[in-house]
Coordinates of C-alpha atoms and ligand atoms in Angstrom, one line a residue:
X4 CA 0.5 -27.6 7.9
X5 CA -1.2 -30.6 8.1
X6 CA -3.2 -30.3 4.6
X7 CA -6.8 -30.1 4.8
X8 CA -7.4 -31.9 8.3
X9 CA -8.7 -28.8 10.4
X10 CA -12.4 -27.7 10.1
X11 CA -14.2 -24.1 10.9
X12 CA -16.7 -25.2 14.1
X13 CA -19.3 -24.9 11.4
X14 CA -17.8 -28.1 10.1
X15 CA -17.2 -29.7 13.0
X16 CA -19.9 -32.5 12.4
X17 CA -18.0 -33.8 9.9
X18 CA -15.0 -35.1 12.0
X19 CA -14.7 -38.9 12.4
X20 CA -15.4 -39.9 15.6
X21 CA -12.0 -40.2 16.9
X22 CA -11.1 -36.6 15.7
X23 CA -14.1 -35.7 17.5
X24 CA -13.4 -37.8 20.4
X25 CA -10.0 -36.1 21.1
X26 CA -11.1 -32.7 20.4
X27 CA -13.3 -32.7 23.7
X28 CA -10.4 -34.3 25.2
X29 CA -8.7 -31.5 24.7
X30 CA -11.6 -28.8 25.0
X31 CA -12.0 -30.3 28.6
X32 CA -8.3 -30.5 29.3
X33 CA -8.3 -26.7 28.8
X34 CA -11.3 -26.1 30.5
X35 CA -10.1 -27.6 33.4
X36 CA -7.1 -25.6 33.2
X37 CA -9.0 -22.5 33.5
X38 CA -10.7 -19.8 31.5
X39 CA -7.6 -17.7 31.4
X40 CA -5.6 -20.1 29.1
X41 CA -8.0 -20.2 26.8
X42 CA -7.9 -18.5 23.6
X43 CA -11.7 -16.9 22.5
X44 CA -12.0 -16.3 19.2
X45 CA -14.3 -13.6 17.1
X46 CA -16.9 -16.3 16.9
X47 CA -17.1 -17.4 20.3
X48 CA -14.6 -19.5 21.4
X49 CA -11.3 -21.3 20.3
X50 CA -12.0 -25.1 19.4
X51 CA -9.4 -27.2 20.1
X52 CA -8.9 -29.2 17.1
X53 CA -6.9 -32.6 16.8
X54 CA -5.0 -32.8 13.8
X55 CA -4.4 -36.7 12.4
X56 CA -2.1 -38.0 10.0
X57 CA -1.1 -40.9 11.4
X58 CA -3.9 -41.3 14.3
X59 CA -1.5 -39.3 17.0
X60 CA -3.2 -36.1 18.1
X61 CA -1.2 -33.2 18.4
X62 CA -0.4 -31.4 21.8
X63 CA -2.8 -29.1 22.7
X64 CA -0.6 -25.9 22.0
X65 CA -0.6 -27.2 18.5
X66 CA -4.2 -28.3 18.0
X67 CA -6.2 -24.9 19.4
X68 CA -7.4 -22.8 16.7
X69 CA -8.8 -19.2 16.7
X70 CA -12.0 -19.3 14.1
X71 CA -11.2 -16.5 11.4
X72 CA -15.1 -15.8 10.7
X73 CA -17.1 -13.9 13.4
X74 CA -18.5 -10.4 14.2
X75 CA -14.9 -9.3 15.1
X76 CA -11.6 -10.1 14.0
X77 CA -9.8 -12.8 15.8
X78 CA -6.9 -11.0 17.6
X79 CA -8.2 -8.3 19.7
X80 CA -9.9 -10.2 22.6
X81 CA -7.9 -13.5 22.3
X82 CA -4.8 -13.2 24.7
X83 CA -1.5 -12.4 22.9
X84 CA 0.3 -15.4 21.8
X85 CA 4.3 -16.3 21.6
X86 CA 4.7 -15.1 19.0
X87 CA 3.9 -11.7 16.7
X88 CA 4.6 -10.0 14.0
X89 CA 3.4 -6.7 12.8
X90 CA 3.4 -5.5 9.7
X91 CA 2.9 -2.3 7.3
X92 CA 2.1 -2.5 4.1
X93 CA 1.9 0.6 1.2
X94 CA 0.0 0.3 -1.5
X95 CA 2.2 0.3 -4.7
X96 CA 1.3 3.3 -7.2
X97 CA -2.0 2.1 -9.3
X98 CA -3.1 -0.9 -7.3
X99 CA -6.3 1.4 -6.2
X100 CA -9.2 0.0 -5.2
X101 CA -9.9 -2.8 -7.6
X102 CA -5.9 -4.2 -6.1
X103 CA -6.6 -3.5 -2.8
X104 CA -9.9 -5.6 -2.8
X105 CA -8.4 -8.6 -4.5
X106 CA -5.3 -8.3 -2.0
X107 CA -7.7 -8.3 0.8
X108 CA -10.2 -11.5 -0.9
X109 CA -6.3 -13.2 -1.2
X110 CA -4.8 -12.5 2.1
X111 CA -8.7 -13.5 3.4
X112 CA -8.7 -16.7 1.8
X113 CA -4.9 -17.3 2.9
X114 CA -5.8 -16.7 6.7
X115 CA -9.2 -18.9 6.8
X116 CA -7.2 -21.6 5.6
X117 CA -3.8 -21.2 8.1
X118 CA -5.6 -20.6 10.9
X119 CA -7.8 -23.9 10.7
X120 CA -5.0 -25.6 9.8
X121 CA -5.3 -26.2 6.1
X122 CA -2.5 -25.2 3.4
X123 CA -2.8 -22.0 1.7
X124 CA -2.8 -21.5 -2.3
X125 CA 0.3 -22.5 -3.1
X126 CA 2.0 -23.3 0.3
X127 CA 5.8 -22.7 0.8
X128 CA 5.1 -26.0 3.2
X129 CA 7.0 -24.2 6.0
X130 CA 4.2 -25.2 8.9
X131 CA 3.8 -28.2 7.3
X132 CA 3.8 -30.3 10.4
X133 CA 2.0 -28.3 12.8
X134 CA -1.8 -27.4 13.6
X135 CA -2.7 -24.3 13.6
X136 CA -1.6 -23.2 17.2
X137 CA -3.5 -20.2 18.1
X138 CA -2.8 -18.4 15.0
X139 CA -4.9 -15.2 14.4
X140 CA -4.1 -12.7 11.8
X141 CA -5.8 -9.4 12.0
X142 CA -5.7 -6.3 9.5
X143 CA -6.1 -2.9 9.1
X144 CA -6.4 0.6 7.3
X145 CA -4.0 3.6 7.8
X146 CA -5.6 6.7 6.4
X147 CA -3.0 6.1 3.5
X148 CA -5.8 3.5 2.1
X149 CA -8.2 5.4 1.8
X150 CA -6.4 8.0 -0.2
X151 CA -4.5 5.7 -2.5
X152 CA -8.3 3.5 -3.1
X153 CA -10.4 6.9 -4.3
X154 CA -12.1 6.2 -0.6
X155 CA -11.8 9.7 0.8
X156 CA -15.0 9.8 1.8
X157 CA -15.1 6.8 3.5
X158 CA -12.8 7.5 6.0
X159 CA -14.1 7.1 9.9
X160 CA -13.9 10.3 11.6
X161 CA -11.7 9.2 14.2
X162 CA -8.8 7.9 12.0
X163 CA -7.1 11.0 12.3
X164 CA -3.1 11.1 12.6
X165 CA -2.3 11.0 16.2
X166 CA -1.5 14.4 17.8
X167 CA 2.6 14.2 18.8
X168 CA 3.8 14.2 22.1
X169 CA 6.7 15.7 23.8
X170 CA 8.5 12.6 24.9
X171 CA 8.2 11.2 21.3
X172 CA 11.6 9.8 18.9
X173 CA 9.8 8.4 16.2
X174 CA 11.0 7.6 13.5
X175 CA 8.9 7.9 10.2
X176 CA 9.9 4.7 8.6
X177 CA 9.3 2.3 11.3
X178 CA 5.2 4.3 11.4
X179 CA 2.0 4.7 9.9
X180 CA 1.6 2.7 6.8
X181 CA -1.8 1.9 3.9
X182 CA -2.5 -1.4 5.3
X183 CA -1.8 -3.1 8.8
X184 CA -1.2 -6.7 9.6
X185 CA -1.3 -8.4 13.1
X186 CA 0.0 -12.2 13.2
X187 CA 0.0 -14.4 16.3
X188 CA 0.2 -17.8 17.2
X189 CA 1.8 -19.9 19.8
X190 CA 4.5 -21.7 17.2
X191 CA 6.8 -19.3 16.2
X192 CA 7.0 -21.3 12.4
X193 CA 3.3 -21.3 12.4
X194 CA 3.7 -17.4 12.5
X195 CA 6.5 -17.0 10.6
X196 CA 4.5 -19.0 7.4
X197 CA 1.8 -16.8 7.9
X198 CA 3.8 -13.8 7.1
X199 CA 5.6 -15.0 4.3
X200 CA 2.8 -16.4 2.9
X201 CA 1.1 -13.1 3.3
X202 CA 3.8 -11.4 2.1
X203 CA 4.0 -13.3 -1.2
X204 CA 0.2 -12.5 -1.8
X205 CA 0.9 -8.9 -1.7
X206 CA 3.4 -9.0 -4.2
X207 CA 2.6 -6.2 -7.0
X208 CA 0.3 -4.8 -4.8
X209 CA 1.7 -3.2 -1.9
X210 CA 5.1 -3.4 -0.4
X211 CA 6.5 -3.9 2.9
X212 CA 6.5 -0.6 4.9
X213 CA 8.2 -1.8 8.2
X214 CA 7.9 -5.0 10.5
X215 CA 8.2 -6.1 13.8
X216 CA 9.0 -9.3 15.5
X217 CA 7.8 -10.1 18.8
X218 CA 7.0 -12.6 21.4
X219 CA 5.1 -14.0 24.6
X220 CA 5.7 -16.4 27.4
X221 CA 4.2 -19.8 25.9
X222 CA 1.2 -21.6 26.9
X223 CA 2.5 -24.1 29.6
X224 CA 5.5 -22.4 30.8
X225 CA 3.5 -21.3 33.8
X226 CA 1.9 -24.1 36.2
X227 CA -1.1 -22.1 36.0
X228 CA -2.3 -19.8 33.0
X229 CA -0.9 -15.9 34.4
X230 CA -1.3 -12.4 33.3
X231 CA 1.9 -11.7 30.9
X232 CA 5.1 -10.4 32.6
X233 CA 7.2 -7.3 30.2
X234 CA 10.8 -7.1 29.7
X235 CA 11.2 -4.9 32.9
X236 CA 10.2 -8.0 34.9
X237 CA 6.4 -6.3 35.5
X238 CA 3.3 -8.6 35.8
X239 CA 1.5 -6.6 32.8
X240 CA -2.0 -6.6 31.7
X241 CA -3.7 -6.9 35.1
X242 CA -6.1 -4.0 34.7
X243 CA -7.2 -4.4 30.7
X244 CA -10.7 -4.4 30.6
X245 CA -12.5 -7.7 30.5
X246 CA -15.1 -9.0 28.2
X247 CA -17.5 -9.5 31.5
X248 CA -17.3 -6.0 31.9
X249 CA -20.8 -4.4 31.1
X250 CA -19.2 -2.0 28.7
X251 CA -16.1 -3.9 27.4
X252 CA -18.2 -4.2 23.8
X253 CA -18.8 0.1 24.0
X254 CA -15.1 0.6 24.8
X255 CA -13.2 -1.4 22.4
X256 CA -15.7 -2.1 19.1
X257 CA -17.0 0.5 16.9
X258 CA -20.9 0.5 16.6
X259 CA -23.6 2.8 15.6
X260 CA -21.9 4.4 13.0
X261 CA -24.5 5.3 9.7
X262 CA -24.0 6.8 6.5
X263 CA -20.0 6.7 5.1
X264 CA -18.7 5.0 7.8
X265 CA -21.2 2.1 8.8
X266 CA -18.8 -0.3 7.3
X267 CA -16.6 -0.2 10.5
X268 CA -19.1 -1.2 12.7
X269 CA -18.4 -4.3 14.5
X270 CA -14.6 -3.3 14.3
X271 CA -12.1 -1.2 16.1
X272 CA -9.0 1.3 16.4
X273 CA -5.8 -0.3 16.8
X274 CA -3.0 2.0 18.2
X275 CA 0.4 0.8 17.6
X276 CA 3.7 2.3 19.2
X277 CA 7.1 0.4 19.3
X278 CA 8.1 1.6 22.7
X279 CA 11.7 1.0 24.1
X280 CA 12.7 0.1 27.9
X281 CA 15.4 1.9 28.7
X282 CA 16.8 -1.2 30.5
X283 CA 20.1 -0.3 31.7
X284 CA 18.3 2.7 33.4
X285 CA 15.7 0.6 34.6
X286 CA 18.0 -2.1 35.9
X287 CA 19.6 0.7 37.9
X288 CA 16.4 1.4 40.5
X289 CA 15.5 -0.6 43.6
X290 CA 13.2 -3.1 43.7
X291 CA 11.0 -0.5 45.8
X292 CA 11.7 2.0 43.3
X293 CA 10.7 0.4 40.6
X294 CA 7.7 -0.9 42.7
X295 CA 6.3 2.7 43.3
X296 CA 7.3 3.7 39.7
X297 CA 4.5 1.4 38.6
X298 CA 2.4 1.1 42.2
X299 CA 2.1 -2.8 41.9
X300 CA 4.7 -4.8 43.2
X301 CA 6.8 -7.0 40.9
X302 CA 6.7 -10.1 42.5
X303 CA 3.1 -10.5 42.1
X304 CA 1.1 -7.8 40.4
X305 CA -0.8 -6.7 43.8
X306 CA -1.1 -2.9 43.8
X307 CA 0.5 -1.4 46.5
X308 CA -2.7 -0.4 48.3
X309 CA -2.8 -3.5 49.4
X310 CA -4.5 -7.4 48.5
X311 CA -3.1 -9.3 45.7
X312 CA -3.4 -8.8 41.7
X313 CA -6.9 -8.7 41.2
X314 CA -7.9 -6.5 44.3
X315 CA -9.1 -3.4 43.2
X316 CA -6.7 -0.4 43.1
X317 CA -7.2 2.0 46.4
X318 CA -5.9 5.4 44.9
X319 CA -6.8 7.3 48.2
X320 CA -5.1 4.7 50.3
X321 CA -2.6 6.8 52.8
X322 CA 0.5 5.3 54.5
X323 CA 1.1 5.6 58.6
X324 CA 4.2 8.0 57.2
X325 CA 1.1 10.1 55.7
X326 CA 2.1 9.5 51.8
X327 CA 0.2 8.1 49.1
X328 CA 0.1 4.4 48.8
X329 CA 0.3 4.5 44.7
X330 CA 2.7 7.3 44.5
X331 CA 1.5 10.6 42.6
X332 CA 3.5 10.0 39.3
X333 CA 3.0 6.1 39.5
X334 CA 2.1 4.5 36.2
X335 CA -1.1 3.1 37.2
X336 CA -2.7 6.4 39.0
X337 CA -1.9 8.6 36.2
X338 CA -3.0 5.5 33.6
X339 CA -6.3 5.1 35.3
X340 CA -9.5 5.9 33.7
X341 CA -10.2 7.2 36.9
X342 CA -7.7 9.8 36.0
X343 CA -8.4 10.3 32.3
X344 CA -12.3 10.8 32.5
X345 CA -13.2 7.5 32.2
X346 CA -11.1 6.9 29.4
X347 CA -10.0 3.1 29.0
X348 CA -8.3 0.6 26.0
X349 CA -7.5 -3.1 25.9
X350 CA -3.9 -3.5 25.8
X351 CA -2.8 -6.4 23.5
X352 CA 1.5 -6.4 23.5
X353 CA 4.0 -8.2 22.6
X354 CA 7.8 -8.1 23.9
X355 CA 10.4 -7.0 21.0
X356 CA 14.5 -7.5 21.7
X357 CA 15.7 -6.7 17.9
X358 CA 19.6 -7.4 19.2
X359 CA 22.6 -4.2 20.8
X360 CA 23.5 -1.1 19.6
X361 CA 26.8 -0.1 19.0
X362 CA 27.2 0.8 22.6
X363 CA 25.9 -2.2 24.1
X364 CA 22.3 -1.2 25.1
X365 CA 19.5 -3.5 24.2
X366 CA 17.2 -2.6 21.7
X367 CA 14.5 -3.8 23.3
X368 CA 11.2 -3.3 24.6
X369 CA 7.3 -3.6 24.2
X370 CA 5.4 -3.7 20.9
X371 CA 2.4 -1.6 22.6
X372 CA -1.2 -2.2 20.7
X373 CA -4.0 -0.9 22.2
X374 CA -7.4 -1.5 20.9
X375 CA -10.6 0.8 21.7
X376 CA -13.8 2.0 19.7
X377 CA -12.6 5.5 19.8
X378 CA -8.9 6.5 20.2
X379 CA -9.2 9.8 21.1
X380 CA -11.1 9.3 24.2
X381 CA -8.8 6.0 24.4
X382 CA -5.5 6.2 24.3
X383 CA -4.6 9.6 22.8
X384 CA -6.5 11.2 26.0
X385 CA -4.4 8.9 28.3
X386 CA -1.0 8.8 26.4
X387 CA -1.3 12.8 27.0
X388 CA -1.5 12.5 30.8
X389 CA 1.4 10.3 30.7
X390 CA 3.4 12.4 28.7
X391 CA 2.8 15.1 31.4
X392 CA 3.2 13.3 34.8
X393 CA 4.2 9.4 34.3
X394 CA 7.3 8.3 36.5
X395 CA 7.8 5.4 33.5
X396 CA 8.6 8.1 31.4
X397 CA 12.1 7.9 32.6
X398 CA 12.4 4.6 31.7
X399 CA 11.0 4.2 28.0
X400 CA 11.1 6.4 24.5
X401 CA 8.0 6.0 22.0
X402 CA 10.2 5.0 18.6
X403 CA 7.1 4.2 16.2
X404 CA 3.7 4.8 15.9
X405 CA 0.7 4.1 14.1
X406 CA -3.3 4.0 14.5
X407 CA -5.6 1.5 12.1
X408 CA -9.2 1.8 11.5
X409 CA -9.6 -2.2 11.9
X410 CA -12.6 -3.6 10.0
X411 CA -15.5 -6.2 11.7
X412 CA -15.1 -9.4 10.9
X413 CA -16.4 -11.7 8.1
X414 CA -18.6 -14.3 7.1
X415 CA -17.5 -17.9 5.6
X416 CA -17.7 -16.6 1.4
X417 CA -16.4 -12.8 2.1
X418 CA -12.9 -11.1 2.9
X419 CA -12.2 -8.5 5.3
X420 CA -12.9 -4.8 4.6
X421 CA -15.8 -6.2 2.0
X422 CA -18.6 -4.0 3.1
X423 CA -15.5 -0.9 2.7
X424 CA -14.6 -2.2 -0.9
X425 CA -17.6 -3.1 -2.4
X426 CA -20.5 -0.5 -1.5
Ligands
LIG517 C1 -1.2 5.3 26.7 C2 -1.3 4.2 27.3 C3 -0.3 3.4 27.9 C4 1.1 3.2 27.5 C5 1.8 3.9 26.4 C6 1.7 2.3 28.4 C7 3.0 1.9 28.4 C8 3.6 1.0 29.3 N1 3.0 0.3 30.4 C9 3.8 -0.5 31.0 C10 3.6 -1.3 32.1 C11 2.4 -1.4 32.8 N2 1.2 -0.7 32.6 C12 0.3 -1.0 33.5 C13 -1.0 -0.6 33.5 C14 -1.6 0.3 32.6 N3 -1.0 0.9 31.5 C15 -1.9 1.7 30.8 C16 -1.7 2.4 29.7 C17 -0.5 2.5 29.0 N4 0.7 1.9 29.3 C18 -3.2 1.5 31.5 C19 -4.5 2.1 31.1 C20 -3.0 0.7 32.6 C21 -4.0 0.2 33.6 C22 -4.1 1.3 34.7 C23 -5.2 0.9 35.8 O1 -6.4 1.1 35.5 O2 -4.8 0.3 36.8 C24 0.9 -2.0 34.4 C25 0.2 -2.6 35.7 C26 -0.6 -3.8 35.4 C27 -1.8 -3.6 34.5 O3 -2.8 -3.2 35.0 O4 -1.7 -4.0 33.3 C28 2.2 -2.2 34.0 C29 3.2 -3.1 34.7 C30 5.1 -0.4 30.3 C31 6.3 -1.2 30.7 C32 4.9 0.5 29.2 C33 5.8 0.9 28.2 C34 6.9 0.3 27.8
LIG518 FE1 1.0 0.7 31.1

């Protein structure tokens, strides 16, 4: 990383002119791109940020940054970047609460500085040339934490282990975990050093549980910022609640809570399920079939009542042959919230391909996280519809899973999960 060059928007004032001068260069080069390519960060907006060291700005990919500080954590509402990686940490025996809160004041510290750019304590140097490129890193609490921390009664009410399903294979290791960590940014060595940096910090502390490697399409491999397509092909993402949306605060961030668990207010619930694409099977179907196993065609996103990505689903809508446009076990009928009692969840993925198995399928698939203020009328109450009637079922087995009480985010002087660890 470029040492010491990026500044929090706080500090913009104190770029020289020509930093300042190629920052809204860039800030109205991605404005004119459109809103959709834009990254918007817990505090209101990514700032595009020109990093100098020998008066050559860098690309804008390079030079966007995600403010850490904010009301939420950066990471939920920003779209996914090219990179991720998730991780689970436990906490080692006798770390408690006193480890855990100078892990999280460490790993705080850490990710204010990557994320603007700047060089961590004690920098391994492996971003060294780069800005800070989107990077977010997000964590949270399994219910592990609060055991191991003496934080029993601390514990939110809804961070309760997630009821099992009947199309489940999971497999223990690669679920649950103390502590959660979500890192993404659009330069896949810009990631990578913040997870071994991270991972360093944590060292005596807690220990790696399981991680997961994924990725995006990258900013500017489109002609125009799009929606995110999966490893089946499928234009995926369309139908996430937006932050325009009068209740998009109410259904993803956790407020009103008093007493014990007021100290997740302003954060969320993070479900996480490693979910693999049977894609030998899938590759298998028609086009049309695996049109009406979704109900949106492939080619564009439109549902298949008609209009084009954005037009609003018609779930009533009859063919002249008499059956249902979205067929009855498509993905996006049974997915609804119109289906599920309202029920709703930002989806947040990233693509996973971890290499063959011994018989030559590909170990591949979507790294699912879904993000809502309360998981039981989230995606618990819609994962159980699918598990009953969803035509995708066919085509994809649920391998890992994990939910994380995610705290708000933090001020310029604290660390995440403060109002938690010390009150
Ligand atoms: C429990 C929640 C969900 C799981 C698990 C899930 C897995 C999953 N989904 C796709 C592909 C698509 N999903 C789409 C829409 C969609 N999916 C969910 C929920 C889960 N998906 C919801 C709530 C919705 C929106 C439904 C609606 O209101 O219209 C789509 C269509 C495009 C979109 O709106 O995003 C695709 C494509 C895969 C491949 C997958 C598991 C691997
Ligand atoms: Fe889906």
């Amino acid at each position: 990383m470029k040492k010491a060059t990026a500044k929090p928007a706080a500090e913009q004032s104190e770029l020289t002119e020509r930093q300042e001068i190629t920052r809204r260069r860039l800030l109205g080069a991605a404005s004119a791109a459109g809103a959709a390519g834009l990254v918007v960060g817990g505090a209101g907006g990514a700032y595009g940020y020109a990093a100098m060291s020998d008066g050559a700005p860098l690309t804008s990919v390079g030079s966007t940054a995600v403010p850490f500080h904010g009301d939420h954590q950066a990471g939920i509402v920003d779209p996914a970047q090219a990179t991720g990686h998730l991780v689970a940490f436990d906490l080692a025996p006798g770390a408690g609460r006193k480890g855990a809160a100078a892990l999280l004041r460490r790993w705080s510290a850490a990710a204010e500085a990557m994320t603007a750019g700047r060089a961590p304590n004690g920098d391994n140097q492996i971003a060294l040339d780069a800005g800070p490129s989107s990077l977010t890193v997000t964590f949270g609490f399994g219910l592990g934490f609060f055991d191991k921390t003496g934080l029993n009664d601390r514990v939110p009410e809804n961070l309760a282990p997630i009821p099992p399903f009947s199309s489940d294979a999971l497999d223990p290791k690669l679920s649950d975990g103390d502590l959660w960590v979500q890192i993404g940014g659009d330069d896949g060595l810009v990631a990578f050093h913040a997870l071994r940096v991270l991972q360093k910090e944590a060292a005596g502390t807690a220990t790696l549980r399981w991680q997961m490697n994924g990725f995006n399409r990258a900013p500017g491999a489109t002609e125009r910022p799009r929606t995110p397509r999966n490893l089946m092909g499928q234009i995926d993402g369309t139908n996430n609640p937006k932050p325009t949306d009068k209740d998009f605060a109410a259904r993803i961030f956790v407020s009103g809570q008093t007493g014990a668990a007021s100290w997740l207010n302003g954060g969320s619930y993070a479900v996480v399920r490693r979910i693999r694409m049977l894609l030998d099977s899938w590759d298998h179907l028609s086009l049309d079939r695996q049109e009406r196993v979704i109900g949106r065609r492939k080619s564009d996103g439109a549902p298949l009542s008609g209009g084009t990505e954005t037009t609003p689903v018609d779930l009533n809508k009859i063919n002249p042959d008499g059956s249902l446009a979205i067929p009855g076990d498509a993905h996006i009928r049974v997915a609804a919230p119109a289906s599920n009692g309202g029920a709703a969840m930002l989806r947040r993925a990233f693509s996973y391909h971890d290499g063959y198995d011994q018989d030559g399928t590909p170990n591949a698939g979507l790294l699912f996280v879904a993000w809502q203020s309360d998981p039981f009328n989230g995606f618990i109450k819609v994962q159980q519809k699918l598990d009953r009637a969803d035509g995708l079922s066919r085509f994809i087995r649920h391998e890992s899973s994990a939910l994380f009480a995610v705290p708000g985010g933090c001020a310029p002087g604290e660390y995440v999960g403060q109002r938690l660890l010390e009150s």
